mmCIF file of C-alpha atoms and ligand atoms in Angstrom:
data_model
loop_
_atom_site.group_PDB
_atom_site.id
_atom_site.type_symbol
_atom_site.label_atom_id
_atom_site.label_comp_id
_atom_site.label_asym_id
_atom_site.label_seq_id
_atom_site.Cartn_x
_atom_site.Cartn_y
_atom_site.Cartn_z
ATOM 1 C CA MET Z 69 216.280 -103.349 -152.861
ATOM 2 C CA THR Z 70 216.808 -100.988 -155.804
ATOM 3 C CA GLN Z 71 220.428 -101.055 -156.883
ATOM 4 C CA THR Z 72 220.448 -98.090 -159.244
ATOM 5 C CA HIS Z 73 218.588 -94.814 -159.497
ATOM 6 C CA THR Z 74 218.669 -92.811 -162.727
ATOM 7 C CA ILE Z 75 217.855 -89.117 -162.965
ATOM 8 C CA ARG Z 76 218.195 -86.460 -165.618
ATOM 9 C CA ARG Z 77 221.642 -84.960 -165.349
ATOM 10 C CA PRO Z 78 221.568 -82.396 -162.540
ATOM 11 C CA ASP Z 79 222.421 -78.694 -162.479
ATOM 12 C CA ASP Z 80 223.838 -76.644 -159.616
ATOM 13 C CA TRP Z 81 221.970 -73.359 -159.225
ATOM 14 C CA HIS Z 82 224.534 -71.761 -156.852
ATOM 15 C CA LEU Z 83 228.232 -72.513 -157.138
ATOM 16 C CA HIS Z 84 231.547 -70.853 -156.255
ATOM 17 C CA LEU Z 85 234.322 -71.796 -158.661
ATOM 18 C CA ARG Z 86 236.847 -69.111 -157.710
ATOM 19 C CA ASP Z 87 239.602 -68.345 -160.228
ATOM 20 C CA GLY Z 88 243.128 -69.310 -161.291
ATOM 21 C CA ASP Z 89 244.652 -72.402 -159.673
ATOM 22 C CA MET Z 90 241.667 -72.927 -157.373
ATOM 23 C CA LEU Z 91 239.263 -72.842 -160.330
ATOM 24 C CA ARG Z 92 241.259 -75.506 -162.135
ATOM 25 C CA ALA Z 93 241.430 -77.628 -158.972
ATOM 26 C CA VAL Z 94 237.722 -77.579 -158.082
ATOM 27 C CA LEU Z 95 236.044 -77.462 -161.501
ATOM 28 C CA PRO Z 96 236.333 -81.227 -162.272
ATOM 29 C CA ALA Z 97 234.324 -82.122 -159.161
ATOM 30 C CA THR Z 98 231.398 -80.151 -160.601
ATOM 31 C CA THR Z 99 231.719 -81.087 -164.273
ATOM 32 C CA GLU Z 100 231.837 -84.776 -163.380
ATOM 33 C CA HIS Z 101 228.168 -84.667 -162.374
ATOM 34 C CA PHE Z 102 226.568 -81.372 -163.328
ATOM 35 C CA ALA Z 103 225.613 -80.081 -166.761
ATOM 36 C CA ARG Z 104 225.250 -76.423 -165.798
ATOM 37 C CA ALA Z 105 225.835 -74.209 -162.808
ATOM 38 C CA ILE Z 106 225.002 -70.674 -161.805
ATOM 39 C CA ILE Z 107 228.429 -69.207 -161.170
ATOM 40 C CA MET Z 108 228.704 -66.847 -158.229
ATOM 41 C CA PRO Z 109 230.453 -63.535 -159.017
ATOM 42 C CA ASN Z 110 232.126 -62.861 -155.641
ATOM 43 C CA LEU Z 111 235.684 -62.924 -156.916
ATOM 44 C CA VAL Z 112 238.290 -60.412 -155.808
ATOM 45 C CA PRO Z 113 237.615 -58.021 -157.502
ATOM 46 C CA PRO Z 114 233.993 -59.033 -158.164
ATOM 47 C CA VAL Z 115 232.381 -59.768 -161.536
ATOM 48 C CA VAL Z 116 230.539 -56.487 -161.904
ATOM 49 C CA THR Z 117 230.277 -55.643 -165.602
ATOM 50 C CA SER Z 118 229.383 -57.642 -168.683
ATOM 51 C CA ALA Z 119 233.046 -57.403 -169.708
ATOM 52 C CA ASP Z 120 234.044 -58.974 -166.368
ATOM 53 C CA ALA Z 121 231.502 -61.780 -166.847
ATOM 54 C CA ARG Z 122 232.652 -62.490 -170.398
ATOM 55 C CA ALA Z 123 236.280 -62.693 -169.313
ATOM 56 C CA TYR Z 124 235.433 -64.916 -166.321
ATOM 57 C CA ARG Z 125 233.302 -67.212 -168.495
ATOM 58 C CA ASP Z 126 236.233 -67.560 -170.891
ATOM 59 C CA ARG Z 127 238.582 -68.442 -168.029
ATOM 60 C CA ILE Z 128 236.143 -71.107 -166.827
ATOM 61 C CA LEU Z 129 235.773 -72.551 -170.330
ATOM 62 C CA ALA Z 130 239.556 -72.606 -170.728
ATOM 63 C CA ALA Z 131 239.883 -74.485 -167.419
ATOM 64 C CA LEU Z 132 237.336 -77.195 -168.305
ATOM 65 C CA PRO Z 133 238.669 -80.743 -168.114
ATOM 66 C CA GLU Z 134 239.021 -82.355 -171.524
ATOM 67 C CA SER Z 135 235.742 -83.866 -172.798
ATOM 68 C CA ALA Z 136 233.716 -82.099 -170.075
ATOM 69 C CA ASP Z 137 230.222 -81.121 -171.204
ATOM 70 C CA PHE Z 138 229.448 -78.173 -168.948
ATOM 71 C CA THR Z 139 227.865 -74.755 -169.350
ATOM 72 C CA PRO Z 140 228.678 -72.034 -166.818
ATOM 73 C CA LEU Z 141 225.665 -69.768 -166.336
ATOM 74 C CA MET Z 142 227.150 -66.399 -165.507
ATOM 75 C CA THR Z 143 225.926 -63.789 -163.050
ATOM 76 C CA LEU Z 144 226.748 -60.173 -162.363
ATOM 77 C CA TYR Z 145 227.511 -58.861 -158.890
ATOM 78 C CA LEU Z 146 225.075 -56.047 -158.172
ATOM 79 C CA THR Z 147 226.607 -52.807 -156.900
ATOM 80 C CA GLU Z 148 225.107 -49.410 -156.264
ATOM 81 C CA ASP Z 149 226.789 -48.286 -159.509
ATOM 82 C CA THR Z 150 225.595 -51.125 -161.744
ATOM 83 C CA ASP Z 151 224.426 -49.777 -165.093
ATOM 84 C CA PRO Z 152 220.946 -51.053 -166.059
ATOM 85 C CA GLN Z 153 221.865 -50.848 -169.738
ATOM 86 C CA ASP Z 154 224.970 -53.012 -169.307
ATOM 87 C CA VAL Z 155 222.852 -55.585 -167.464
ATOM 88 C CA ALA Z 156 220.208 -55.545 -170.196
ATOM 89 C CA GLU Z 157 222.804 -56.010 -172.928
ATOM 90 C CA ALA Z 158 224.503 -58.853 -171.052
ATOM 91 C CA HIS Z 159 221.128 -60.553 -170.731
ATOM 92 C CA ALA Z 160 220.107 -59.950 -174.348
ATOM 93 C CA SER Z 161 223.351 -61.431 -175.645
ATOM 94 C CA GLY Z 162 222.814 -64.574 -173.564
ATOM 95 C CA LEU Z 163 225.918 -63.901 -171.492
ATOM 96 C CA ILE Z 164 224.238 -63.795 -168.080
ATOM 97 C CA THR Z 165 221.460 -65.793 -166.454
ATOM 98 C CA ALA Z 166 220.981 -63.787 -163.253
ATOM 99 C CA VAL Z 167 222.205 -60.880 -161.144
ATOM 100 C CA LYS Z 168 223.390 -61.480 -157.588
ATOM 101 C CA LEU Z 169 222.528 -59.210 -154.678
ATOM 102 C CA TYR Z 170 224.917 -59.276 -151.735
ATOM 103 C CA PRO Z 171 224.067 -56.920 -148.902
ATOM 104 C CA ALA Z 172 227.385 -55.126 -148.286
ATOM 105 C CA GLY Z 173 229.391 -57.066 -145.715
ATOM 106 C CA ALA Z 174 227.056 -60.072 -145.512
ATOM 107 C CA THR Z 175 229.525 -62.766 -146.558
ATOM 108 C CA THR Z 176 232.799 -63.659 -148.280
ATOM 109 C CA ASN Z 177 233.878 -60.886 -150.677
ATOM 110 C CA SER Z 178 230.697 -58.861 -150.344
ATOM 111 C CA ALA Z 179 232.274 -55.509 -149.516
ATOM 112 C CA SER Z 180 231.201 -54.042 -152.874
ATOM 113 C CA GLY Z 181 227.595 -55.158 -152.353
ATOM 114 C CA VAL Z 182 224.546 -53.027 -151.739
ATOM 115 C CA ALA Z 183 224.114 -50.893 -148.621
ATOM 116 C CA ASN Z 184 221.328 -48.611 -149.851
ATOM 117 C CA PHE Z 185 218.717 -50.678 -151.678
ATOM 118 C CA ASP Z 186 217.074 -47.562 -153.160
ATOM 119 C CA LYS Z 187 220.197 -47.088 -155.249
ATOM 120 C CA VAL Z 188 219.607 -50.311 -157.200
ATOM 121 C CA SER Z 189 215.976 -49.621 -157.965
ATOM 122 C CA ALA Z 190 216.569 -48.691 -161.597
ATOM 123 C CA VAL Z 191 218.497 -51.919 -162.219
ATOM 124 C CA LEU Z 192 215.797 -54.011 -160.535
ATOM 125 C CA GLU Z 193 213.136 -52.237 -162.605
ATOM 126 C CA LYS Z 194 215.021 -53.086 -165.790
ATOM 127 C CA MET Z 195 215.473 -56.707 -164.660
ATOM 128 C CA ALA Z 196 211.758 -57.022 -163.937
ATOM 129 C CA GLU Z 197 211.014 -55.650 -167.409
ATOM 130 C CA ILE Z 198 213.313 -58.084 -169.232
ATOM 131 C CA GLY Z 199 212.619 -61.109 -167.008
ATOM 132 C CA LEU Z 200 216.148 -61.434 -165.616
ATOM 133 C CA PRO Z 201 216.153 -63.130 -162.186
ATOM 134 C CA LEU Z 202 217.701 -61.623 -159.057
ATOM 135 C CA CYS Z 203 219.550 -64.067 -156.781
ATOM 136 C CA THR Z 204 219.687 -62.833 -153.214
ATOM 137 C CA HIS Z 205 222.048 -63.480 -150.354
ATOM 138 C CA GLY Z 206 219.273 -63.072 -147.822
ATOM 139 C CA GLU Z 207 220.827 -61.774 -144.631
ATOM 140 C CA VAL Z 208 220.749 -58.327 -143.092
ATOM 141 C CA THR Z 209 224.086 -57.008 -141.919
ATOM 142 C CA ASP Z 210 222.828 -54.910 -139.002
ATOM 143 C CA SER Z 211 225.133 -55.822 -136.110
ATOM 144 C CA ALA Z 212 222.233 -55.391 -133.700
ATOM 145 C CA ILE Z 213 220.479 -58.389 -135.298
ATOM 146 C CA ASP Z 214 221.463 -61.786 -133.969
ATOM 147 C CA ILE Z 215 223.253 -63.777 -136.657
ATOM 148 C CA PHE Z 216 220.721 -66.607 -136.352
ATOM 149 C CA ASP Z 217 217.879 -64.153 -137.100
ATOM 150 C CA ARG Z 218 219.438 -62.323 -140.033
ATOM 151 C CA GLU Z 219 217.677 -64.312 -142.741
ATOM 152 C CA ALA Z 220 214.215 -63.945 -141.246
ATOM 153 C CA VAL Z 221 214.766 -60.220 -140.718
ATOM 154 C CA PHE Z 222 216.029 -59.838 -144.302
ATOM 155 C CA ILE Z 223 212.725 -61.187 -145.597
ATOM 156 C CA ASP Z 224 210.740 -58.592 -143.669
ATOM 157 C CA ARG Z 225 213.027 -55.609 -144.005
ATOM 158 C CA VAL Z 226 214.542 -56.016 -147.459
ATOM 159 C CA LEU Z 227 213.129 -58.759 -149.630
ATOM 160 C CA ASP Z 228 209.427 -58.256 -149.155
ATOM 161 C CA PRO Z 229 209.680 -54.479 -149.729
ATOM 162 C CA ILE Z 230 211.740 -55.096 -152.912
ATOM 163 C CA ARG Z 231 209.169 -57.571 -154.190
ATOM 164 C CA ARG Z 232 206.313 -55.164 -153.443
ATOM 165 C CA ARG Z 233 208.125 -52.363 -155.245
ATOM 166 C CA HIS Z 234 208.969 -54.613 -158.219
ATOM 167 C CA PRO Z 235 206.137 -57.150 -158.378
ATOM 168 C CA ASP Z 236 207.317 -58.581 -161.709
ATOM 169 C CA LEU Z 237 210.883 -59.142 -160.542
ATOM 170 C CA ARG Z 238 211.792 -62.839 -160.502
ATOM 171 C CA VAL Z 239 213.713 -63.651 -157.326
ATOM 172 C CA VAL Z 240 215.673 -66.645 -156.094
ATOM 173 C CA MET Z 241 216.336 -66.726 -152.375
ATOM 174 C CA GLU Z 242 219.728 -68.381 -152.277
ATOM 175 C CA HIS Z 243 220.813 -71.024 -149.763
ATOM 176 C CA ILE Z 244 217.815 -70.666 -147.463
ATOM 177 C CA THR Z 245 218.326 -71.851 -143.892
ATOM 178 C CA THR Z 246 215.095 -71.140 -142.000
ATOM 179 C CA SER Z 247 211.484 -72.248 -141.775
ATOM 180 C CA GLN Z 248 210.569 -68.568 -142.272
ATOM 181 C CA ALA Z 249 212.201 -68.642 -145.717
ATOM 182 C CA VAL Z 250 210.476 -71.923 -146.595
ATOM 183 C CA ASP Z 251 207.124 -70.455 -145.542
ATOM 184 C CA TYR Z 252 207.734 -67.227 -147.445
ATOM 185 C CA VAL Z 253 208.543 -69.076 -150.665
ATOM 186 C CA ARG Z 254 205.543 -71.359 -150.224
ATOM 187 C CA SER Z 255 203.294 -68.308 -149.812
ATOM 188 C CA VAL Z 256 204.037 -67.122 -153.359
ATOM 189 C CA ASP Z 257 202.758 -68.961 -156.438
ATOM 190 C CA ALA Z 258 205.044 -67.669 -159.149
ATOM 191 C CA GLY Z 259 208.175 -65.610 -159.597
ATOM 192 C CA LEU Z 260 209.826 -66.646 -156.318
ATOM 193 C CA GLY Z 261 212.029 -69.699 -155.803
ATOM 194 C CA ALA Z 262 214.748 -70.826 -153.436
ATOM 195 C CA THR Z 263 217.921 -72.816 -153.598
ATOM 196 C CA ILE Z 264 218.804 -75.185 -150.778
ATOM 197 C CA THR Z 265 222.328 -76.414 -150.178
ATOM 198 C CA THR Z 266 223.448 -79.944 -149.523
ATOM 199 C CA HIS Z 267 224.989 -79.152 -146.170
ATOM 200 C CA HIS Z 268 221.957 -77.338 -144.769
ATOM 201 C CA LEU Z 269 219.943 -80.522 -145.289
ATOM 202 C CA VAL Z 270 222.433 -82.378 -143.100
ATOM 203 C CA ILE Z 271 223.783 -80.146 -140.339
ATOM 204 C CA ASN Z 272 222.264 -77.923 -137.709
ATOM 205 C CA ARG Z 273 224.114 -75.468 -135.495
ATOM 206 C CA ASN Z 274 225.103 -78.171 -133.015
ATOM 207 C CA HIS Z 275 227.404 -79.600 -135.670
ATOM 208 C CA ILE Z 276 229.335 -76.338 -135.649
ATOM 209 C CA LEU Z 277 229.387 -75.581 -131.958
ATOM 210 C CA ALA Z 278 228.786 -78.633 -129.759
ATOM 211 C CA GLY Z 279 231.761 -80.646 -128.510
ATOM 212 C CA GLY Z 280 234.344 -78.216 -129.915
ATOM 213 C CA ILE Z 281 234.191 -75.674 -132.713
ATOM 214 C CA LYS Z 282 234.158 -77.173 -136.242
ATOM 215 C CA PRO Z 283 235.312 -74.566 -138.742
ATOM 216 C CA HIS Z 284 234.591 -76.838 -141.702
ATOM 217 C CA TYR Z 285 230.879 -76.658 -140.860
ATOM 218 C CA TYR Z 286 230.922 -72.868 -140.739
ATOM 219 C CA CYS Z 287 229.242 -71.268 -143.722
ATOM 220 C CA LEU Z 288 226.933 -68.357 -144.389
ATOM 221 C CA PRO Z 289 224.093 -68.198 -143.819
ATOM 222 C CA VAL Z 290 225.096 -70.146 -140.731
ATOM 223 C CA ALA Z 291 223.215 -73.402 -140.053
ATOM 224 C CA LYS Z 292 220.298 -72.888 -137.673
ATOM 225 C CA ARG Z 293 218.352 -75.006 -135.143
ATOM 226 C CA GLU Z 294 217.204 -78.535 -135.938
ATOM 227 C CA GLU Z 295 213.607 -77.419 -136.574
ATOM 228 C CA HIS Z 296 214.866 -75.276 -139.451
ATOM 229 C CA ARG Z 297 216.897 -78.110 -140.941
ATOM 230 C CA LEU Z 298 213.774 -80.251 -140.881
ATOM 231 C CA ALA Z 299 211.777 -77.523 -142.642
ATOM 232 C CA LEU Z 300 214.438 -77.360 -145.365
ATOM 233 C CA ARG Z 301 214.407 -81.124 -145.728
ATOM 234 C CA SER Z 302 210.692 -81.251 -146.109
ATOM 235 C CA ALA Z 303 210.798 -78.469 -148.726
ATOM 236 C CA ALA Z 304 213.608 -80.114 -150.701
ATOM 237 C CA THR Z 305 212.275 -83.653 -150.613
ATOM 238 C CA SER Z 306 208.660 -82.646 -151.322
ATOM 239 C CA GLY Z 307 209.297 -82.129 -155.026
ATOM 240 C CA ASP Z 308 207.722 -78.638 -154.761
ATOM 241 C CA ARG Z 309 208.842 -76.833 -157.939
ATOM 242 C CA ARG Z 310 209.820 -73.695 -156.000
ATOM 243 C CA PHE Z 311 212.800 -75.403 -154.332
ATOM 244 C CA PHE Z 312 215.921 -76.538 -156.167
ATOM 245 C CA LEU Z 313 219.518 -77.495 -155.540
ATOM 246 C CA GLY Z 314 222.170 -74.825 -155.195
ATOM 247 C CA THR Z 315 225.105 -76.507 -153.508
ATOM 248 C CA ASP Z 316 226.842 -73.264 -152.534
ATOM 249 C CA SER Z 317 229.972 -75.384 -152.770
ATOM 250 C CA ALA Z 318 232.459 -72.764 -151.588
ATOM 251 C CA PRO Z 319 236.073 -73.942 -151.483
ATOM 252 C CA HIS Z 320 238.532 -72.318 -149.098
ATOM 253 C CA THR Z 321 241.936 -73.734 -148.256
ATOM 254 C CA ASP Z 322 242.244 -75.326 -144.838
ATOM 255 C CA ALA Z 323 244.730 -72.583 -143.971
ATOM 256 C CA ASN Z 324 241.999 -69.998 -144.543
ATOM 257 C CA LYS Z 325 239.310 -72.004 -142.724
ATOM 258 C CA LEU Z 326 241.404 -72.735 -139.636
ATOM 259 C CA LEU Z 327 242.194 -69.198 -138.585
ATOM 260 C CA PRO Z 328 241.157 -67.107 -135.578
ATOM 261 C CA CYS Z 329 238.842 -65.437 -138.113
ATOM 262 C CA GLY Z 330 238.241 -68.289 -140.550
ATOM 263 C CA CYS Z 331 236.395 -68.123 -143.875
ATOM 264 C CA ALA Z 332 232.775 -69.199 -144.320
ATOM 265 C CA GLY Z 333 231.995 -71.942 -146.812
ATOM 266 C CA CYS Z 334 231.598 -75.712 -147.209
ATOM 267 C CA PHE Z 335 233.121 -77.567 -150.164
ATOM 268 C CA THR Z 336 230.438 -80.044 -151.227
ATOM 269 C CA ALA Z 337 230.859 -80.433 -154.980
ATOM 270 C CA PRO Z 338 232.539 -83.883 -154.863
ATOM 271 C CA ASN Z 339 230.034 -85.680 -152.627
ATOM 272 C CA THR Z 340 226.821 -83.701 -153.054
ATOM 273 C CA LEU Z 341 224.982 -86.308 -155.103
ATOM 274 C CA SER Z 342 225.881 -89.160 -152.758
ATOM 275 C CA ILE Z 343 224.708 -87.083 -149.807
ATOM 276 C CA LEU Z 344 221.480 -86.007 -151.496
ATOM 277 C CA ALA Z 345 220.630 -89.575 -152.476
ATOM 278 C CA GLU Z 346 221.132 -90.578 -148.842
ATOM 279 C CA VAL Z 347 218.978 -87.717 -147.550
ATOM 280 C CA PHE Z 348 216.144 -88.334 -150.003
ATOM 281 C CA GLU Z 349 216.212 -92.076 -149.354
ATOM 282 C CA GLN Z 350 216.137 -91.526 -145.578
ATOM 283 C CA ASP Z 351 213.000 -89.461 -146.121
ATOM 284 C CA SER Z 352 211.464 -92.063 -148.486
ATOM 285 C CA ALA Z 353 211.602 -89.480 -151.255
ATOM 286 C CA LEU Z 354 214.159 -90.809 -153.736
ATOM 287 C CA ALA Z 355 211.486 -90.399 -156.407
ATOM 288 C CA ASN Z 356 211.634 -86.618 -155.843
ATOM 289 C CA LEU Z 357 215.412 -86.305 -156.070
ATOM 290 C CA GLU Z 358 215.254 -85.573 -159.797
ATOM 291 C CA ALA Z 359 212.781 -82.724 -159.291
ATOM 292 C CA PHE Z 360 215.142 -81.088 -156.809
ATOM 293 C CA THR Z 361 218.370 -81.577 -158.767
ATOM 294 C CA SER Z 362 217.285 -81.567 -162.399
ATOM 295 C CA LEU Z 363 213.733 -80.320 -163.075
ATOM 296 C CA ASN Z 364 212.718 -77.442 -160.794
ATOM 297 C CA GLY Z 365 215.729 -75.228 -161.469
ATOM 298 C CA PRO Z 366 215.466 -75.241 -165.270
ATOM 299 C CA ALA Z 367 211.708 -74.667 -164.959
ATOM 300 C CA PHE Z 368 212.249 -71.578 -162.803
ATOM 301 C CA TYR Z 369 214.953 -70.182 -165.074
ATOM 302 C CA GLY Z 370 213.023 -71.062 -168.253
ATOM 303 C CA LEU Z 371 215.849 -73.247 -169.536
ATOM 304 C CA PRO Z 372 215.562 -76.620 -171.279
ATOM 305 C CA LEU Z 373 215.937 -79.794 -169.239
ATOM 306 C CA ASN Z 374 219.157 -81.722 -169.681
ATOM 307 C CA GLU Z 375 218.672 -84.593 -172.081
ATOM 308 C CA ASP Z 376 221.322 -86.933 -170.697
ATOM 309 C CA THR Z 377 221.052 -88.858 -167.453
ATOM 310 C CA LEU Z 378 223.075 -89.719 -164.372
ATOM 311 C CA THR Z 379 222.811 -93.087 -162.663
ATOM 312 C CA LEU Z 380 223.393 -93.490 -158.954
ATOM 313 C CA VAL Z 381 224.533 -96.940 -157.909
ATOM 314 C CA ARG Z 382 223.982 -98.439 -154.491
ATOM 315 C CA ASP Z 383 227.586 -98.802 -153.561
ATOM 316 C CA MET Z 384 229.349 -97.151 -150.636
ATOM 317 C CA PRO Z 385 231.329 -94.257 -152.106
ATOM 318 C CA ALA Z 386 234.872 -93.469 -150.996
ATOM 319 C CA PHE Z 387 235.749 -89.794 -150.761
ATOM 320 C CA PRO Z 388 239.095 -88.463 -149.640
ATOM 321 C CA GLY Z 389 239.083 -86.035 -146.733
ATOM 322 C CA HIS Z 390 240.344 -83.246 -148.937
ATOM 323 C CA ILE Z 391 241.485 -82.339 -152.423
ATOM 324 C CA ASP Z 392 244.944 -80.959 -153.041
ATOM 325 C CA THR Z 393 245.237 -77.607 -154.770
ATOM 326 C CA PRO Z 394 248.306 -75.501 -155.547
ATOM 327 C CA ASP Z 395 247.092 -73.154 -152.804
ATOM 328 C CA GLY Z 396 246.906 -75.998 -150.250
ATOM 329 C CA PRO Z 397 244.389 -78.680 -149.215
ATOM 330 C CA VAL Z 398 240.635 -78.001 -149.349
ATOM 331 C CA THR Z 399 238.579 -80.175 -147.010
ATOM 332 C CA ILE Z 400 235.575 -81.935 -148.494
ATOM 333 C CA PHE Z 401 232.379 -81.551 -146.469
ATOM 334 C CA ASP Z 402 231.937 -84.439 -144.011
ATOM 335 C CA PRO Z 403 228.234 -85.399 -143.861
ATOM 336 C CA ASP Z 404 228.817 -87.210 -140.560
ATOM 337 C CA MET Z 405 226.845 -90.254 -141.693
ATOM 338 C CA PRO Z 406 227.510 -93.327 -143.828
ATOM 339 C CA LEU Z 407 226.701 -92.895 -147.512
ATOM 340 C CA HIS Z 408 225.336 -95.687 -149.691
ATOM 341 C CA TRP Z 409 225.046 -94.188 -153.176
ATOM 342 C CA THR Z 410 227.821 -93.559 -155.673
ATOM 343 C CA ALA Z 411 227.263 -91.083 -158.487
HETATM 344 C C1 NCD C 529 230.516 -68.220 -149.806
HETATM 345 C C2 NCD C 529 231.945 -68.040 -150.302
HETATM 346 O O1 NCD C 529 232.859 -68.576 -149.672
HETATM 347 O O2 NCD C 529 232.149 -67.389 -151.322
HETATM 348 N N1 NCD C 529 230.554 -68.672 -148.446
HETATM 349 C C3 NCD C 529 229.565 -69.311 -147.781
HETATM 350 O O3 NCD C 529 229.703 -69.538 -146.572
HETATM 351 N N2 NCD C 529 228.466 -69.699 -148.381
HETATM 352 C C4 NCD C 529 229.753 -66.957 -149.961
HETATM 353 C C5 NCD C 529 228.260 -67.109 -149.833
HETATM 354 O O4 NCD C 529 227.606 -67.741 -150.648
HETATM 355 O O5 NCD C 529 227.708 -66.554 -148.869
HETATM 356 ZN ZN1 ZN C 530 227.395 -68.938 -152.059
#
């Protein structure tokens, strides 16, 4: 039996690092394994302007563990007031790698997101012109739409119309959770990709709701039925260049998760690679792990591949249940299965 598995060093194409004490507490878990990450801008207040992104990048760089070799790829949080010129300048200077669309109210810290998509048309037009990708949180916020259907409805009502209006716009559907999203991405040859999280490859909605409510499995978009998890797994493990890893590692303190109205998000940065190796091996697809973690993302974003490598060793990893932060403990995602690879 193979005892080691070496891949190009991976990148994380969707990551929440937060700020301040939490940033310093969670950053080492990512820099230990990943060379680059797309940094989500949903801080309070959000990272809206190029000046905000520059300042946040500097705070991340200042918080890096000594000897870490890590590049944060910054994003701007799209609002109805975003200035196309500011976006273009941030892109031209190399400061930002993408712009993030949150429908207003869709998820954690999305209140300043977009309610009227017509109002961001000029920004999207500029992004299409300069080749700057749009990352989408793909859920409608219409309270009449069942939460388990909000991704599929977003594709029909919002995403497809945007892509028709801006055919040259490069789009990443973030953290997809449904077979409809997998099918939609597969129906397009170029200019559309999707990130898939670690946890959505492992859990379905039963993990959250059966046998007692499990707040640590609650994230957005919420995990769906088993058939959707299987569609995600087949997309991720297939090696298809349109699908790549975005962990959506989203730390919240236990105090904020375990509330009557608890926060959405799973903290997966520490054990993501061990879990992914397990998932890909279970599906006899370890040979495609590198495509998912290290090749497809850079290809979509037009960035060079990482030159260094990461070796997984067949050795049962030991993860603590949580990490300690000055704000309180943050629970590490429990994959609910034995793991056999250490990164
Ligand atoms: C994210 C967070 O906590 O910032 N939460 C989550 O459940 N994924 C926001 C997001 O990506 O939707
Ligand atoms: Zn996220």
